Short mmCIF file of C-alpha atoms in Angstrom, two decimals:
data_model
loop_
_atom_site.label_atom_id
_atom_site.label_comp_id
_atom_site.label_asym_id
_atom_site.label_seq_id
_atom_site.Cartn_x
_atom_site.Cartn_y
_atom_site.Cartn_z
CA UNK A 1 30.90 10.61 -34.88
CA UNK A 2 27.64 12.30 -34.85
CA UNK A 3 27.71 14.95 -32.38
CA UNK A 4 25.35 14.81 -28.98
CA UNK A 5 21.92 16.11 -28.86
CA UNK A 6 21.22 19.07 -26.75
CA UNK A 7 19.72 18.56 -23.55
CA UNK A 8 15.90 18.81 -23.29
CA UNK A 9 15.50 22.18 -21.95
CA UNK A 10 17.99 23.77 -24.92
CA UNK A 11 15.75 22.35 -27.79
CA UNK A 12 12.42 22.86 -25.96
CA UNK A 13 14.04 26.61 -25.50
CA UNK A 14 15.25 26.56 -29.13
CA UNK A 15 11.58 25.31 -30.59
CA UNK A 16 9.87 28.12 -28.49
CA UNK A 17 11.43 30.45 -29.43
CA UNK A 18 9.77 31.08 -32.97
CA UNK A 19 6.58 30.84 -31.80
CA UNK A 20 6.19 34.67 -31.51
CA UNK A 21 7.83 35.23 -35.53
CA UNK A 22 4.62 37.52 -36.61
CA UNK A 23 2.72 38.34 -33.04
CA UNK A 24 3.62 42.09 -32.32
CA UNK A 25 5.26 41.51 -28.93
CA UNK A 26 2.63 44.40 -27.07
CA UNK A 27 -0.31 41.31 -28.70
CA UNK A 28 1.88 38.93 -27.34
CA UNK A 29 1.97 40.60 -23.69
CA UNK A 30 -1.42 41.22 -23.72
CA UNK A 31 -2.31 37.86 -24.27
CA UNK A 32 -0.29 36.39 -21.52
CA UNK A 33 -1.48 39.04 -18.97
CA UNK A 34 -5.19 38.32 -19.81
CA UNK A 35 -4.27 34.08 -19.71
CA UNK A 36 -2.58 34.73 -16.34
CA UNK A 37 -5.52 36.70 -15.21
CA UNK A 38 -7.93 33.99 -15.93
CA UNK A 39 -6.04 31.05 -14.65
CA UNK A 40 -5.32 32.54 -11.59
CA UNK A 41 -9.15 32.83 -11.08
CA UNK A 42 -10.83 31.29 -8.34
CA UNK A 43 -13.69 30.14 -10.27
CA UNK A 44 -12.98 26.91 -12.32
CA UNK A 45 -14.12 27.26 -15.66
CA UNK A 46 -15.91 24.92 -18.06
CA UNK A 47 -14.08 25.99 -21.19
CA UNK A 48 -10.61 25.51 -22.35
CA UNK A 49 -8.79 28.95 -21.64
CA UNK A 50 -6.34 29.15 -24.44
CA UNK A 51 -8.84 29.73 -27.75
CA UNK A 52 -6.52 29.89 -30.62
CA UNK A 53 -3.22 29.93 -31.70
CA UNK A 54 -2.16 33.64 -30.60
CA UNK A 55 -3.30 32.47 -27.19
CA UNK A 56 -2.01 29.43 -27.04
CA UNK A 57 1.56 30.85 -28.78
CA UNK A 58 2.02 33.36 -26.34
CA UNK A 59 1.34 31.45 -23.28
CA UNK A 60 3.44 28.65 -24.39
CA UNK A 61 5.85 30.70 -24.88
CA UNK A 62 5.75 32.75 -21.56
CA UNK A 63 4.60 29.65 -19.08
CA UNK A 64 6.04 26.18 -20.70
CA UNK A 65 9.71 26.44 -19.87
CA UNK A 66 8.28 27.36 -16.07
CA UNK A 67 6.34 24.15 -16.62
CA UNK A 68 9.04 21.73 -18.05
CA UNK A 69 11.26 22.73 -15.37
CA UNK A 70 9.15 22.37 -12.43
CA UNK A 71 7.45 18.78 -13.29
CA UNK A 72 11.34 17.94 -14.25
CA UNK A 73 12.06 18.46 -10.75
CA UNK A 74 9.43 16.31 -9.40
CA UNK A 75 10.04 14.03 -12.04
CA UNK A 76 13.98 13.97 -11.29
CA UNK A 77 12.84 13.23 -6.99
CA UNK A 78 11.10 10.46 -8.09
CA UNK A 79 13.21 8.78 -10.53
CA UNK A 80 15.98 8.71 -7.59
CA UNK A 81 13.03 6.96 -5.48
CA UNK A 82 12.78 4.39 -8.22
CA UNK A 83 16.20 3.78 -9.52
CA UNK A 84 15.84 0.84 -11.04
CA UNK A 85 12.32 2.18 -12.84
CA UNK A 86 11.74 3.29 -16.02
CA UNK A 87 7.98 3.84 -17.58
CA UNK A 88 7.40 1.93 -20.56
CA UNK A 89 4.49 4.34 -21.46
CA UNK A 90 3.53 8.09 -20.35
CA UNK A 91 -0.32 10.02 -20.09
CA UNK A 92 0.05 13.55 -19.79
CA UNK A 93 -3.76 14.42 -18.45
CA UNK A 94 -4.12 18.18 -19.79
CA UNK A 95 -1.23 18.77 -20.99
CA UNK A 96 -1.47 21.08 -23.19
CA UNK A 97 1.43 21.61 -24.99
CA UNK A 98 3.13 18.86 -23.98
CA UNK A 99 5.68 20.17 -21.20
CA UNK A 100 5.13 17.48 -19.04
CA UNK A 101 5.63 15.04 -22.09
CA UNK A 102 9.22 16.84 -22.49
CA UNK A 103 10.10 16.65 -19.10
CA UNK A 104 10.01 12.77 -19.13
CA UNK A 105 12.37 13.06 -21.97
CA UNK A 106 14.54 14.38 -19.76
CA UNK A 107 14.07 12.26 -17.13
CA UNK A 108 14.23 9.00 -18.59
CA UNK A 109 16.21 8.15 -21.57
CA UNK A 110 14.51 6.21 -24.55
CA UNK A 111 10.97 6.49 -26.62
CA UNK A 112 7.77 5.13 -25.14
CA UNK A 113 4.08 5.33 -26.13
CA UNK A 114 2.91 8.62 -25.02
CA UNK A 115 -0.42 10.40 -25.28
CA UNK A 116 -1.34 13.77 -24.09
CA UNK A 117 -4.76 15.06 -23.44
CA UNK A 118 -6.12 18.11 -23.60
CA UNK A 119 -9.66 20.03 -24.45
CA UNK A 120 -8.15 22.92 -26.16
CA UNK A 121 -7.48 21.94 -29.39
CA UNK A 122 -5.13 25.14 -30.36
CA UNK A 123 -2.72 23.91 -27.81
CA UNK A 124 -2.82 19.59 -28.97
CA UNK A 125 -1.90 21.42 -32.44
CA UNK A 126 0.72 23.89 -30.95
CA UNK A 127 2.36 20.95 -28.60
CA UNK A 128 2.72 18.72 -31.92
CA UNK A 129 4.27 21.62 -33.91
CA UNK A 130 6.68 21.98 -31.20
CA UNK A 131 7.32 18.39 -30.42
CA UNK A 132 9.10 17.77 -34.11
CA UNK A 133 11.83 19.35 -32.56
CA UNK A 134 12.14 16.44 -30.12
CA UNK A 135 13.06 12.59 -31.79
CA UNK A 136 11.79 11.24 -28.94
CA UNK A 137 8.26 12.67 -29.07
CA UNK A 138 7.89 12.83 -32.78
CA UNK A 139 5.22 9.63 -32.45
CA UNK A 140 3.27 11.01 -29.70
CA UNK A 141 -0.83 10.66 -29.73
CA UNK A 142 -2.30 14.54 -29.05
CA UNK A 143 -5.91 13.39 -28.27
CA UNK A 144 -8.81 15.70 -27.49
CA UNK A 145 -10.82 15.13 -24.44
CA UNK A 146 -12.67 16.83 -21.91
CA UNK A 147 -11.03 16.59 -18.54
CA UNK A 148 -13.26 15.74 -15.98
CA UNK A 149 -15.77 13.10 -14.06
CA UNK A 150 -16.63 11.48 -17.53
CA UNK A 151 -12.82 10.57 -18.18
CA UNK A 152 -12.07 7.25 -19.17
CA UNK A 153 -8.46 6.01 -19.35
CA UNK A 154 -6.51 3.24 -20.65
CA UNK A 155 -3.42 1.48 -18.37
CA UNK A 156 -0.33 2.43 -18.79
CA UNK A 157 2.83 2.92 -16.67
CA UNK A 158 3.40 7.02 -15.62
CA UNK A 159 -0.04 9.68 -15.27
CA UNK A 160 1.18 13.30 -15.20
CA UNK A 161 -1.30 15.64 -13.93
CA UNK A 162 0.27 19.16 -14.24
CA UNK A 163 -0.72 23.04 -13.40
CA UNK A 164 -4.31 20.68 -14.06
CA UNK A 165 -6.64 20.65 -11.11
CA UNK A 166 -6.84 24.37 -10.23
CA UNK A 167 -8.79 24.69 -13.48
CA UNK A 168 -11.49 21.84 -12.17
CA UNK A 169 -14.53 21.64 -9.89
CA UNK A 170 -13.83 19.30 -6.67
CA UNK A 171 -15.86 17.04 -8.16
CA UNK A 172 -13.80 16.82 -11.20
CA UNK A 173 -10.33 17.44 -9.19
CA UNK A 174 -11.86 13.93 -7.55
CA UNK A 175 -12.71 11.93 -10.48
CA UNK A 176 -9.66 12.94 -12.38
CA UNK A 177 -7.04 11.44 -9.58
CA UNK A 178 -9.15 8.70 -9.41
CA UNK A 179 -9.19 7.76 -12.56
CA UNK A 180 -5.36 8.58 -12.37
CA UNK A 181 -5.03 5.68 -10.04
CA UNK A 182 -7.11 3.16 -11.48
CA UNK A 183 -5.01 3.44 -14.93
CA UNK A 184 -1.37 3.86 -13.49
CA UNK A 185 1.08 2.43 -11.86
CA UNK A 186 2.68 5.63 -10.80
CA UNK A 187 1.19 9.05 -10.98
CA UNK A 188 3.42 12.87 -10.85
CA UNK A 189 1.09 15.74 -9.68
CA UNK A 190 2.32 18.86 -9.91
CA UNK A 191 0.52 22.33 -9.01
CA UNK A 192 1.22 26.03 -8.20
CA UNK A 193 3.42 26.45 -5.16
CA UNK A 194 0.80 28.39 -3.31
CA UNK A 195 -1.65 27.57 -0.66
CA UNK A 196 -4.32 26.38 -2.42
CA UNK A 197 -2.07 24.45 -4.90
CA UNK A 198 -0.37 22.71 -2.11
CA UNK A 199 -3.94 21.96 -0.64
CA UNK A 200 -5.02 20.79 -3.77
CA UNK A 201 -1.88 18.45 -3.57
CA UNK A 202 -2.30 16.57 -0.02
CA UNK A 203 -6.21 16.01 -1.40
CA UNK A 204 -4.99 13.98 -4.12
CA UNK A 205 -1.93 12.76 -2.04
CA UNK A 206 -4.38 11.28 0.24
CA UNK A 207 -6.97 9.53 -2.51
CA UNK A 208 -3.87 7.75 -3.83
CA UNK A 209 -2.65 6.62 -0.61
CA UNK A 210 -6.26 5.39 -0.13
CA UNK A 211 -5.75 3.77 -3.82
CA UNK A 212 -2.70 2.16 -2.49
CA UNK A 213 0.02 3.83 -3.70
CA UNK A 214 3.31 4.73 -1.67
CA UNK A 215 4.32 8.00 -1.65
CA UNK A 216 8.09 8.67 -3.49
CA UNK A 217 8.58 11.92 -3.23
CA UNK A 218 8.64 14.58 -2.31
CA UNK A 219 7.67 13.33 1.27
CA UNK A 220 9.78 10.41 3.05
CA UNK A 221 7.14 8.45 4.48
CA UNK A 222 3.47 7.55 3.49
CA UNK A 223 1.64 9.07 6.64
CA UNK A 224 -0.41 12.07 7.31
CA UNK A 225 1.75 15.18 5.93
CA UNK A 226 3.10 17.08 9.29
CA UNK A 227 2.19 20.56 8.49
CA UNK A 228 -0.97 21.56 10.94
CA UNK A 229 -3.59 22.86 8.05
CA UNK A 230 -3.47 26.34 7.47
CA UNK A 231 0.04 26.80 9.37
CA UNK A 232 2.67 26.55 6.16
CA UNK A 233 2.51 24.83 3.19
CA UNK A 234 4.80 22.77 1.43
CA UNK A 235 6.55 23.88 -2.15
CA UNK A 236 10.02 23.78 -4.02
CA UNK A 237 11.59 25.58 -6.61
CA UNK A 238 13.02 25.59 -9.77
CA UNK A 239 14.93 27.73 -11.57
CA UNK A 240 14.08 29.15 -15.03
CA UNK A 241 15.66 31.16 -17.39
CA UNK A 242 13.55 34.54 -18.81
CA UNK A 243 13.11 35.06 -22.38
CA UNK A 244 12.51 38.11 -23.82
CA UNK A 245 8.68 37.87 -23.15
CA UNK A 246 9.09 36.76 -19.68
CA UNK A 247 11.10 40.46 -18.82
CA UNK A 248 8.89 42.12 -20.98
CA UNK A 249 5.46 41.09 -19.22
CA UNK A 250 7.09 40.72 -15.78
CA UNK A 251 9.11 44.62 -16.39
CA UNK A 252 12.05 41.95 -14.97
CA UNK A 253 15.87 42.66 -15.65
CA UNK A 254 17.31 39.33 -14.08
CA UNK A 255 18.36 36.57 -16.92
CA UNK A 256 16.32 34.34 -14.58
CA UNK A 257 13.00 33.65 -12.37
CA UNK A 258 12.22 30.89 -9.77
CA UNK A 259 9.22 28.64 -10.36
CA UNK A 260 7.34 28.19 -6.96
CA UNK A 261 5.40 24.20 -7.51
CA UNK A 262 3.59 21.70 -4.98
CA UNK A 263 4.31 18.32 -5.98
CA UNK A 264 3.29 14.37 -5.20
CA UNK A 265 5.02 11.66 -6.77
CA UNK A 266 3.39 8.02 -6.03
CA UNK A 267 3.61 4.45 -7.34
CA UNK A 268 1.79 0.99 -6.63
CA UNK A 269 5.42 -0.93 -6.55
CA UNK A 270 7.80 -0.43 -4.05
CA UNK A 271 10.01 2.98 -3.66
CA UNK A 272 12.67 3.88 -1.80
CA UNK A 273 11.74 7.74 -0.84
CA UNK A 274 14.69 9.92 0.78
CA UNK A 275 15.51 9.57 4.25
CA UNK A 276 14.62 13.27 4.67
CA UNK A 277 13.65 16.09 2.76
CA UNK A 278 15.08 19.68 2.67
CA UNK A 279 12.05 22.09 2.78
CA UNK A 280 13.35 25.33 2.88
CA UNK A 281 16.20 26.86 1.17
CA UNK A 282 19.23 26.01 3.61
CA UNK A 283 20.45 28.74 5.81
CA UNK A 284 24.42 28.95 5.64
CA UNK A 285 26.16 31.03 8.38
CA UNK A 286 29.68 31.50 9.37
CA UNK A 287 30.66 27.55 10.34
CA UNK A 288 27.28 26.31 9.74
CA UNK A 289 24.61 25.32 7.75
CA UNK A 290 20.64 25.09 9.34
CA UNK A 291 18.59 22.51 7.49
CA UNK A 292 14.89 22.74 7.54
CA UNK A 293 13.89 18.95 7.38
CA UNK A 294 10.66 16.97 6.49
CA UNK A 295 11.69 13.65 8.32
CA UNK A 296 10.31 10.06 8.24
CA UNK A 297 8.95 10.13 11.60
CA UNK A 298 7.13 12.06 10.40
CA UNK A 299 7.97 15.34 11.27
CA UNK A 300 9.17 18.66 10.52
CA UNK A 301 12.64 19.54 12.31
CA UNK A 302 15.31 21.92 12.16
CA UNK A 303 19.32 20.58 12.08
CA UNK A 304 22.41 22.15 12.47
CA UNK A 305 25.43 21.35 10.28
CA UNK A 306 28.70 22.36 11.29
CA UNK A 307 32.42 22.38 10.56
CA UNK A 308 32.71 19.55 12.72
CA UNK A 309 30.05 17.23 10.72
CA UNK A 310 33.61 16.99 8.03
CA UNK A 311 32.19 15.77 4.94
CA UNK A 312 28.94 16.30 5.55
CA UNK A 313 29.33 19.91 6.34
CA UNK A 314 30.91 20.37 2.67
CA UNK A 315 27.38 18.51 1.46
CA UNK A 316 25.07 20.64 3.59
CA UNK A 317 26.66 23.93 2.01
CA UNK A 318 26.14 22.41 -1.54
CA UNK A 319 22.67 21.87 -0.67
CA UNK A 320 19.48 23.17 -2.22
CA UNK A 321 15.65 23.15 -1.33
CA UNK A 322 14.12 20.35 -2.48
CA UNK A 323 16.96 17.91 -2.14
CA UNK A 324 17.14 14.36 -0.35
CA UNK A 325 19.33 14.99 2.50
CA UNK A 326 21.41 13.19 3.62
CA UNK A 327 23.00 12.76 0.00
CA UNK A 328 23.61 9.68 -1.36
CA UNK A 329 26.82 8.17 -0.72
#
């Protein structure tokens, strides 16, 4: 019996990990503190940031796991929206490497057509070095494109737009999650969980509501989100584990970090979105548990679990931001 392929995140870990054989680690760290300088710039730019294969090695190396893991988690909230769903093809817009493409592995079981785009050329080649590793994106069509107001797409089931639109104009942010909903039937976007990212999400939340898309996740309702603008904003996280770069950039000692990410997931066909939403990480005192809930009303609501909820008490101390609550039976 041939034995079981390793999950997703082990291989993608596995396939990363030589990507630094030759760099000088100090190169390495330099590159990935310039690359995070530049993207977290507040001017968009009109050139593809990673310029050759040092760059593009080093970031991938530093920033794709952080990637794979957070679109995984919006990808995982809206596959238990669709349960009976599965896409029989997959765009990555800008994906670079592909993390995006390897988080749908994950998420769905089975090959589909899938084509990423990207500008940068160094990081199409990088993301089909890295994506022999992976059967099930061996076949995958790296295409170079600008991304942008002149985009032209082709149908097809699933558009992922990830850690994308803060590197656009608003006029491009626009055209691109237009041109999102005109080809899909469901589209993922997922963005730094910051301010501006999660602004950057309820804009393109509310063009593909306007496109006619139900929301899946990670809200449970299709109406106006209930956070008063510049008041909160709304963002999850998921857990990554640190290589060697990651503590040696960051000057970290923990085996781990936590990926902050703003997220919308939206199809054209019906979904079944959670009844609520966890949207802070749960609060567990002596005999209780306080849940900080994004409700279908909608609103935004605080509940207290306690010893005398039974069951449900045991679920609401197992519970993690981000989750549906209440679980599934």
């Amino acid at each position: 019996m041939n034995a079981p392929a390793p999950p997703a995140a082990e291989t993608l870990r596995t396939a990363l990990a030589g990507l630094l054989d030759g760099l000088p680690p100090r190169q390495a760290a330099r590159a990935v503190e310039r690359l995070i300088a530049s993207y977290r710039g507040a001017t968009p730019t009109d050139a593809p940031i990673l310029r050759d294969r040092a760059d593009v090695a080093a970031y991938a190396a530093y920033r794709m796991p952080a990637t794979f893991e957070a679109v995984r988690s919006a990808l995982e909230a809206f596959a238990d929206a669709v349960p009976d769903w599965t896409p029989g093809g997959h765009l990555d817009l800008g994906g670079g490497t592909g993390a995006a493409a390897w988080a749908v592995t994950a998420t769905w079981d089975g090959e589909r057509p899938v084509t990423v785009l990207d500008w940068a050329e160094p990081a199409l080649a990088l993301g089909r070095e890295i994506a022999a590793a992976n059967p099930a994106l061996r076949d995958v069509q790296w295409q170079r494109s600008r991304i942008g107001a002149a985009l032209t797409l082709e149908s097809t089931d699933l558009v992922t737009v990830s850690y994308v639109l803060n590197e656009l104009t608003a006029p491009d942010r626009t055209a691109l999650v237009d041109a999102a909903a005109a080809a899909a039937r469901a589209v993922v976007i997922v963005e730094p969980g910051t301010p501006d990212g999660y602004a950057r999400v309820i804009e393109a939340r509310d063009r593909l509501i306007a496109a006619g898309f139900h929301i899946a996740a990670p809200c449970p309702h299709s109406a106006a989100c209930p956070i008063a603008p510049g008041t909160d904003w709304c963002h999850f996280s998921a857990r990554v584990s640190r290589s060697s770069l990651h503590r040696q950039v960051k000057g970290g000692s923990l085996p781990y970090e936590d990926e902050k990410f703003s997220y919308v997931a939206a199809a054209r066909f019906p979904v079944e979105p959670a009844p609520a939403r966890v949207v802070r990480k749960p609060q567990i005192r002596k005999g209780q548990v306080l849940l900080d809930l994004c409700e279908t009303e909608p609103s935004l609501n605080r509940t207290t679990v306690t010893k005398r909820h039974g069951d449900l008490y045991k679920a609401a101390r197992d519970a993690h931001w981000g989750d549906a609550w209440p679980p599934a039976p």
